Coordinates of C-alpha atoms in Angstrom, one line a residue:
Chain A
M716 CA 1.4 -10.1 -34.8
I717 CA 4.6 -9.1 -32.5
E718 CA 4.0 -9.1 -28.8
P719 CA 6.4 -6.2 -27.5
F720 CA 7.4 -7.4 -24.1
T721 CA 8.3 -10.9 -25.5
Y722 CA 9.8 -9.2 -28.4
F723 CA 12.0 -6.8 -26.6
W724 CA 12.8 -10.1 -23.8
L725 CA 14.1 -12.5 -26.5
L726 CA 16.3 -9.7 -28.0
L727 CA 17.3 -8.5 -24.1
G728 CA 18.2 -12.6 -23.6
A729 CA 20.0 -13.5 -26.6
S730 CA 21.9 -10.6 -26.1
L731 CA 22.9 -11.4 -22.2
F732 CA 24.2 -14.7 -23.1
S733 CA 25.9 -13.3 -26.3
T734 CA 29.8 -13.3 -26.6
G735 CA 29.8 -10.1 -28.7
G736 CA 29.0 -9.7 -32.2
T737 CA 26.8 -12.4 -34.0
G738 CA 26.6 -14.2 -30.6
N739 CA 23.2 -13.4 -30.1
L740 CA 22.3 -14.5 -33.7
P741 CA 21.7 -17.9 -32.7
T742 CA 19.2 -17.5 -30.7
L743 CA 17.5 -14.9 -32.0
H744 CA 17.4 -16.6 -35.5
Q745 CA 16.1 -19.7 -33.5
E746 CA 13.1 -17.4 -31.5
L747 CA 11.9 -15.4 -34.2
I748 CA 11.8 -17.4 -36.9
E749 CA 9.6 -20.1 -35.0
R750 CA 7.3 -16.9 -33.9
G751 CA 6.8 -16.0 -37.6
W752 CA 7.7 -12.7 -36.0
A753 CA 10.7 -12.7 -38.9
N754 CA 12.4 -14.9 -42.0
E755 CA 15.2 -16.0 -43.5
Q756 CA 15.6 -12.7 -45.8
D757 CA 15.1 -10.1 -42.8
F758 CA 18.2 -11.7 -41.2
V759 CA 20.7 -12.0 -44.0
E760 CA 19.5 -8.2 -44.8
S761 CA 20.1 -6.8 -41.1
L762 CA 23.5 -8.9 -41.4
A763 CA 24.3 -6.9 -44.4
I764 CA 23.0 -3.4 -42.7
G765 CA 25.3 -4.2 -39.7
Q766 CA 28.2 -4.9 -42.2
I767 CA 28.1 -1.4 -43.5
G768 CA 26.9 0.3 -40.8
P769 CA 29.8 2.2 -38.8
G770 CA 30.3 0.9 -34.8
P771 CA 30.2 -2.4 -32.9
S772 CA 29.3 -5.4 -34.8
G773 CA 26.9 -5.8 -32.6
L774 CA 24.7 -3.5 -33.8
W775 CA 23.8 -5.5 -36.8
V776 CA 20.6 -6.3 -34.3
I777 CA 19.7 -2.9 -34.5
G778 CA 19.1 -3.4 -38.6
L779 CA 17.1 -6.5 -37.7
G780 CA 14.9 -4.7 -35.2
Y781 CA 13.3 -1.7 -37.3
L782 CA 13.2 -4.1 -40.7
T783 CA 10.7 -6.6 -38.1
Y784 CA 9.7 -4.1 -35.9
G785 CA 9.8 -0.7 -37.4
L786 CA 11.7 2.1 -35.2
L787 CA 10.2 0.7 -31.9
G788 CA 11.5 -2.7 -32.9
A789 CA 15.5 -0.7 -33.9
L790 CA 15.0 1.1 -30.5
M791 CA 13.9 -2.3 -28.1
A792 CA 17.3 -3.8 -30.1
T793 CA 19.4 -1.1 -28.8
L794 CA 18.2 -0.9 -25.3
A795 CA 19.0 -4.7 -25.1
I796 CA 22.0 -4.8 -26.8
C797 CA 23.0 -1.5 -24.2
I798 CA 21.7 -3.7 -20.5
P799 CA 24.3 -6.4 -21.2
A800 CA 27.0 -4.0 -21.7
L801 CA 26.3 -2.5 -18.3
V802 CA 26.2 -6.4 -16.8
V803 CA 29.7 -6.4 -17.6
L804 CA 30.7 -4.5 -14.9
L805 CA 29.0 -7.0 -12.4
V806 CA 30.9 -9.8 -14.0
N807 CA 34.0 -7.5 -14.1
M808 CA 33.6 -7.9 -10.1
L809 CA 32.8 -11.5 -10.1
Y810 CA 36.3 -12.2 -12.9
R811 CA 38.1 -11.0 -10.2
R812 CA 36.9 -13.4 -7.4
I813 CA 36.5 -16.9 -9.9
G814 CA 38.4 -15.3 -13.4
A815 CA 41.5 -17.1 -12.3
H816 CA 40.2 -20.7 -12.2
P817 CA 41.2 -22.1 -15.2
A818 CA 37.5 -24.1 -15.3
T819 CA 36.5 -20.6 -16.2
A820 CA 38.1 -20.2 -19.1
G821 CA 36.8 -23.8 -20.4
F822 CA 33.4 -22.8 -19.9
I823 CA 33.8 -19.3 -21.7
R824 CA 35.9 -21.4 -24.3
G825 CA 33.2 -24.0 -24.3
I826 CA 30.3 -21.3 -24.7
G827 CA 32.6 -19.7 -27.7
L828 CA 32.9 -22.5 -29.4
A829 CA 29.0 -23.2 -29.4
I830 CA 28.0 -20.2 -30.8
I831 CA 30.6 -20.9 -33.7
G832 CA 29.1 -24.0 -34.2
M833 CA 25.8 -22.6 -34.1
A834 CA 26.6 -19.1 -36.1
T835 CA 28.1 -21.8 -39.1
V836 CA 24.8 -23.8 -39.3
I837 CA 22.8 -20.6 -39.6
Y838 CA 25.0 -19.2 -41.9
F839 CA 24.7 -22.2 -44.2
T840 CA 20.8 -22.3 -44.0
L841 CA 20.9 -18.5 -45.4
L842 CA 22.8 -20.0 -47.9
L843 CA 20.2 -22.9 -48.9
N844 CA 17.6 -20.2 -48.6
A845 CA 19.3 -18.2 -51.1
G846 CA 20.3 -21.1 -53.2
I847 CA 23.2 -23.0 -53.9
T848 CA 23.6 -21.9 -57.3
L849 CA 27.1 -21.4 -59.1
H850 CA 27.0 -17.5 -58.9
N851 CA 25.8 -17.7 -55.5
I852 CA 28.9 -19.7 -54.7
L853 CA 31.4 -17.5 -56.9
M854 CA 30.1 -14.3 -54.9
L855 CA 30.6 -16.1 -51.6
L856 CA 33.7 -17.0 -52.2
A857 CA 34.7 -14.2 -54.0
A858 CA 33.7 -12.1 -50.8
M859 CA 35.3 -14.5 -48.7
L860 CA 38.9 -13.7 -50.1
L861 CA 38.2 -9.8 -50.5
G862 CA 37.4 -9.7 -46.8
S863 CA 40.5 -11.9 -46.1
L864 CA 42.7 -9.1 -47.4
K865 CA 42.0 -6.7 -44.5
Q866 CA 43.0 -3.7 -46.9
V867 CA 39.7 -3.9 -48.4
P868 CA 36.5 -2.2 -46.7
I869 CA 33.1 -4.2 -45.8
I870 CA 31.5 -1.7 -47.6
V871 CA 33.3 -1.7 -51.0
I872 CA 33.0 -5.5 -51.0
L873 CA 29.0 -5.6 -50.8
L874 CA 28.5 -2.5 -53.1
L875 CA 30.9 -4.5 -55.5
A876 CA 28.5 -8.0 -55.2
G877 CA 25.6 -5.5 -55.4
V878 CA 27.0 -4.5 -58.6
A879 CA 27.6 -7.6 -59.7
G880 CA 23.9 -8.9 -58.4
I881 CA 22.7 -6.1 -60.7
L882 CA 24.9 -7.0 -63.8
I883 CA 23.8 -10.8 -63.2
S884 CA 20.3 -10.2 -63.3
G885 CA 20.5 -8.3 -66.0
G886 CA 19.9 -4.7 -64.6
Chain B
M331 CA 31.1 -2.3 -25.6
A332 CA 31.9 -3.8 -23.0
M333 CA 35.2 -2.5 -23.2
T334 CA 33.9 0.8 -23.5
V335 CA 31.6 0.6 -20.5
L336 CA 34.5 -1.4 -18.1
L337 CA 37.0 2.0 -19.4
G338 CA 34.1 4.8 -19.2
W339 CA 34.2 2.8 -15.3
R340 CA 37.4 3.1 -14.5
I341 CA 38.1 6.8 -15.8
R342 CA 34.9 8.5 -14.4
G343 CA 32.5 5.6 -12.7
W344 CA 28.9 5.7 -13.3
L345 CA 29.4 9.1 -15.3
G346 CA 32.5 7.8 -17.0
V347 CA 30.4 4.9 -18.2
F348 CA 27.2 6.6 -19.5
L349 CA 29.6 9.0 -21.2
S350 CA 31.3 6.8 -22.9
M351 CA 28.2 4.6 -24.2
F352 CA 27.1 7.8 -25.6
G353 CA 30.0 8.9 -27.4
L354 CA 30.3 5.1 -29.0
L355 CA 26.4 4.3 -29.2
L356 CA 24.8 7.8 -30.5
P357 CA 26.3 8.3 -33.9
S358 CA 26.7 4.7 -34.8
V359 CA 23.1 3.3 -33.7
S360 CA 21.8 6.6 -35.5
I361 CA 23.5 6.1 -38.8
T362 CA 22.6 1.9 -38.5
I363 CA 18.7 3.0 -38.1
M364 CA 18.9 5.5 -41.0
L365 CA 20.8 2.8 -43.0
A366 CA 17.6 0.8 -41.9
A367 CA 15.0 2.9 -42.4
F368 CA 16.4 3.8 -45.6
Y369 CA 16.8 0.6 -46.8
T370 CA 13.1 -0.5 -45.9
S371 CA 11.8 2.8 -48.3
V372 CA 14.2 1.3 -51.0
R373 CA 13.6 -2.3 -50.4
E374 CA 11.1 -3.6 -53.0
Q375 CA 12.7 -1.4 -56.1
P376 CA 13.8 -3.8 -58.5
L377 CA 17.2 -2.5 -58.6
V378 CA 17.7 -3.3 -55.1
Q379 CA 16.0 -7.0 -55.4
Q380 CA 18.6 -7.4 -58.1
A381 CA 22.0 -5.9 -56.3
L382 CA 20.2 -8.6 -53.0
Q383 CA 21.1 -11.5 -56.0
G384 CA 24.7 -10.4 -55.0
I385 CA 25.1 -8.9 -51.6
I386 CA 23.1 -11.6 -49.5
P387 CA 25.7 -14.4 -50.8
A388 CA 28.8 -11.8 -50.3
T389 CA 27.2 -10.9 -46.7
V390 CA 27.1 -14.9 -45.7
G391 CA 30.7 -15.3 -47.0
L392 CA 31.3 -12.3 -44.9
G393 CA 29.3 -14.1 -42.3
F394 CA 31.7 -17.6 -43.0
L395 CA 35.0 -15.1 -43.0
L396 CA 33.8 -14.0 -39.3
V397 CA 33.5 -17.7 -37.8
L398 CA 36.6 -18.7 -39.0
R399 CA 38.6 -15.8 -37.1
L400 CA 36.5 -16.5 -34.4
A401 CA 37.4 -20.3 -34.1
R402 CA 40.9 -19.9 -35.4
P403 CA 42.4 -18.1 -32.1
I404 CA 40.4 -21.2 -30.0
L405 CA 41.3 -24.1 -31.8
K406 CA 44.8 -22.6 -31.6
E407 CA 45.0 -22.0 -27.8
S408 CA 43.4 -25.8 -27.7
K409 CA 46.2 -26.7 -29.7
Q410 CA 48.7 -25.4 -27.4
E411 CA 47.4 -27.3 -24.8
G412 CA 47.5 -30.9 -26.5
P413 CA 46.1 -33.3 -28.5
R414 CA 43.1 -33.7 -26.2
S415 CA 42.2 -30.2 -25.7
L416 CA 42.0 -29.6 -29.6
A417 CA 39.8 -32.8 -30.0
T418 CA 37.5 -31.4 -27.4
S419 CA 37.5 -28.1 -28.8
I420 CA 36.5 -30.1 -32.3
I421 CA 34.0 -31.9 -31.0
L422 CA 32.2 -29.4 -29.0
L423 CA 32.3 -27.1 -32.1
V424 CA 31.1 -29.8 -34.6
S425 CA 28.6 -31.5 -32.2
S426 CA 27.2 -28.5 -31.3
G427 CA 26.9 -27.2 -35.0
T428 CA 25.5 -30.6 -35.6
V429 CA 22.8 -31.3 -32.7
F430 CA 21.3 -27.4 -33.5
A431 CA 20.9 -28.3 -37.0
L432 CA 19.3 -31.2 -36.6
F433 CA 17.9 -31.3 -33.2
H434 CA 17.0 -27.5 -32.8
P435 CA 17.5 -27.8 -29.0
P436 CA 16.8 -24.3 -27.0
V437 CA 20.0 -22.2 -27.5
M438 CA 20.8 -21.8 -23.9
V439 CA 20.9 -25.2 -23.0
L440 CA 23.0 -26.1 -25.9
L441 CA 25.2 -23.2 -24.1
W442 CA 25.3 -24.3 -20.5
I443 CA 25.7 -28.2 -21.7
C444 CA 28.3 -27.5 -24.2
G445 CA 30.0 -24.5 -21.5
G446 CA 29.7 -26.9 -18.6
I447 CA 31.8 -29.4 -20.7
G448 CA 34.7 -27.3 -21.6
A449 CA 35.1 -26.1 -17.7
Y450 CA 34.7 -30.0 -16.8
M451 CA 37.5 -30.6 -19.6
V452 CA 39.9 -28.1 -18.0
W453 CA 39.5 -29.1 -14.5
R454 CA 39.7 -32.7 -15.6
N455 CA 43.5 -31.8 -17.5
L456 CA 44.1 -30.0 -14.2
R457 CA 43.9 -33.2 -11.9

């Protein structure tokens, strides 16, 4: 049973310390799965919804909110990603004072690298959960290849993957 | 989103912040919620489950691509600073992932430690 206050607090805390996009993924993955409030499938599906949907890439968390806690979850997630965006005004003022110090850039770089390292592990976990099969690996590599050609929209890649999934499953 | 807030603030203060956030988020959040709601209503359909067999690994692939795209400029910048900086960045990247996978520490703790190491290394290089 999801506790609304804790749920919102986790969403907010993860987004406050996020560097944008999927920066809140490691914290949310750890906290929500530990509590049994989300599963690996919810994460991969909400990441897909976030890829298809318009707007900033950080909106994937709204999909996660909806899949795990319905409309209330989606609204909480929206609020949780808006508040840190306002905090940026405060950070901006602070940054004028300490931003010029190279150690600040080093601190931000360290956080960025940690998020990248943890996100890589989470994507591996999602892959393990889906199964390391030949067709999954081929699909993954094809998506990476098409994604690296910036002319192909993400929605087209996911639609093609969906059709391939139906064909492979014998639908 | 943060950029939108800053631009809104510079153009028209709090009103600018409100309007810019509203303009950015209202359409995209509404569509994302509708997509999630639609997906939830068809989630259990056999055809959707079959499509997921392709969509899930593709989403993971796009995630790996994103990770590569995020890592590339940081590593490039580190490389320009010299071998010590590049080595530090690679160690931070690999060790944070390894520690996270093996010991499941609280994410915030890991972020602060890595941020602290990053700041210390830059400060030390300057001395």
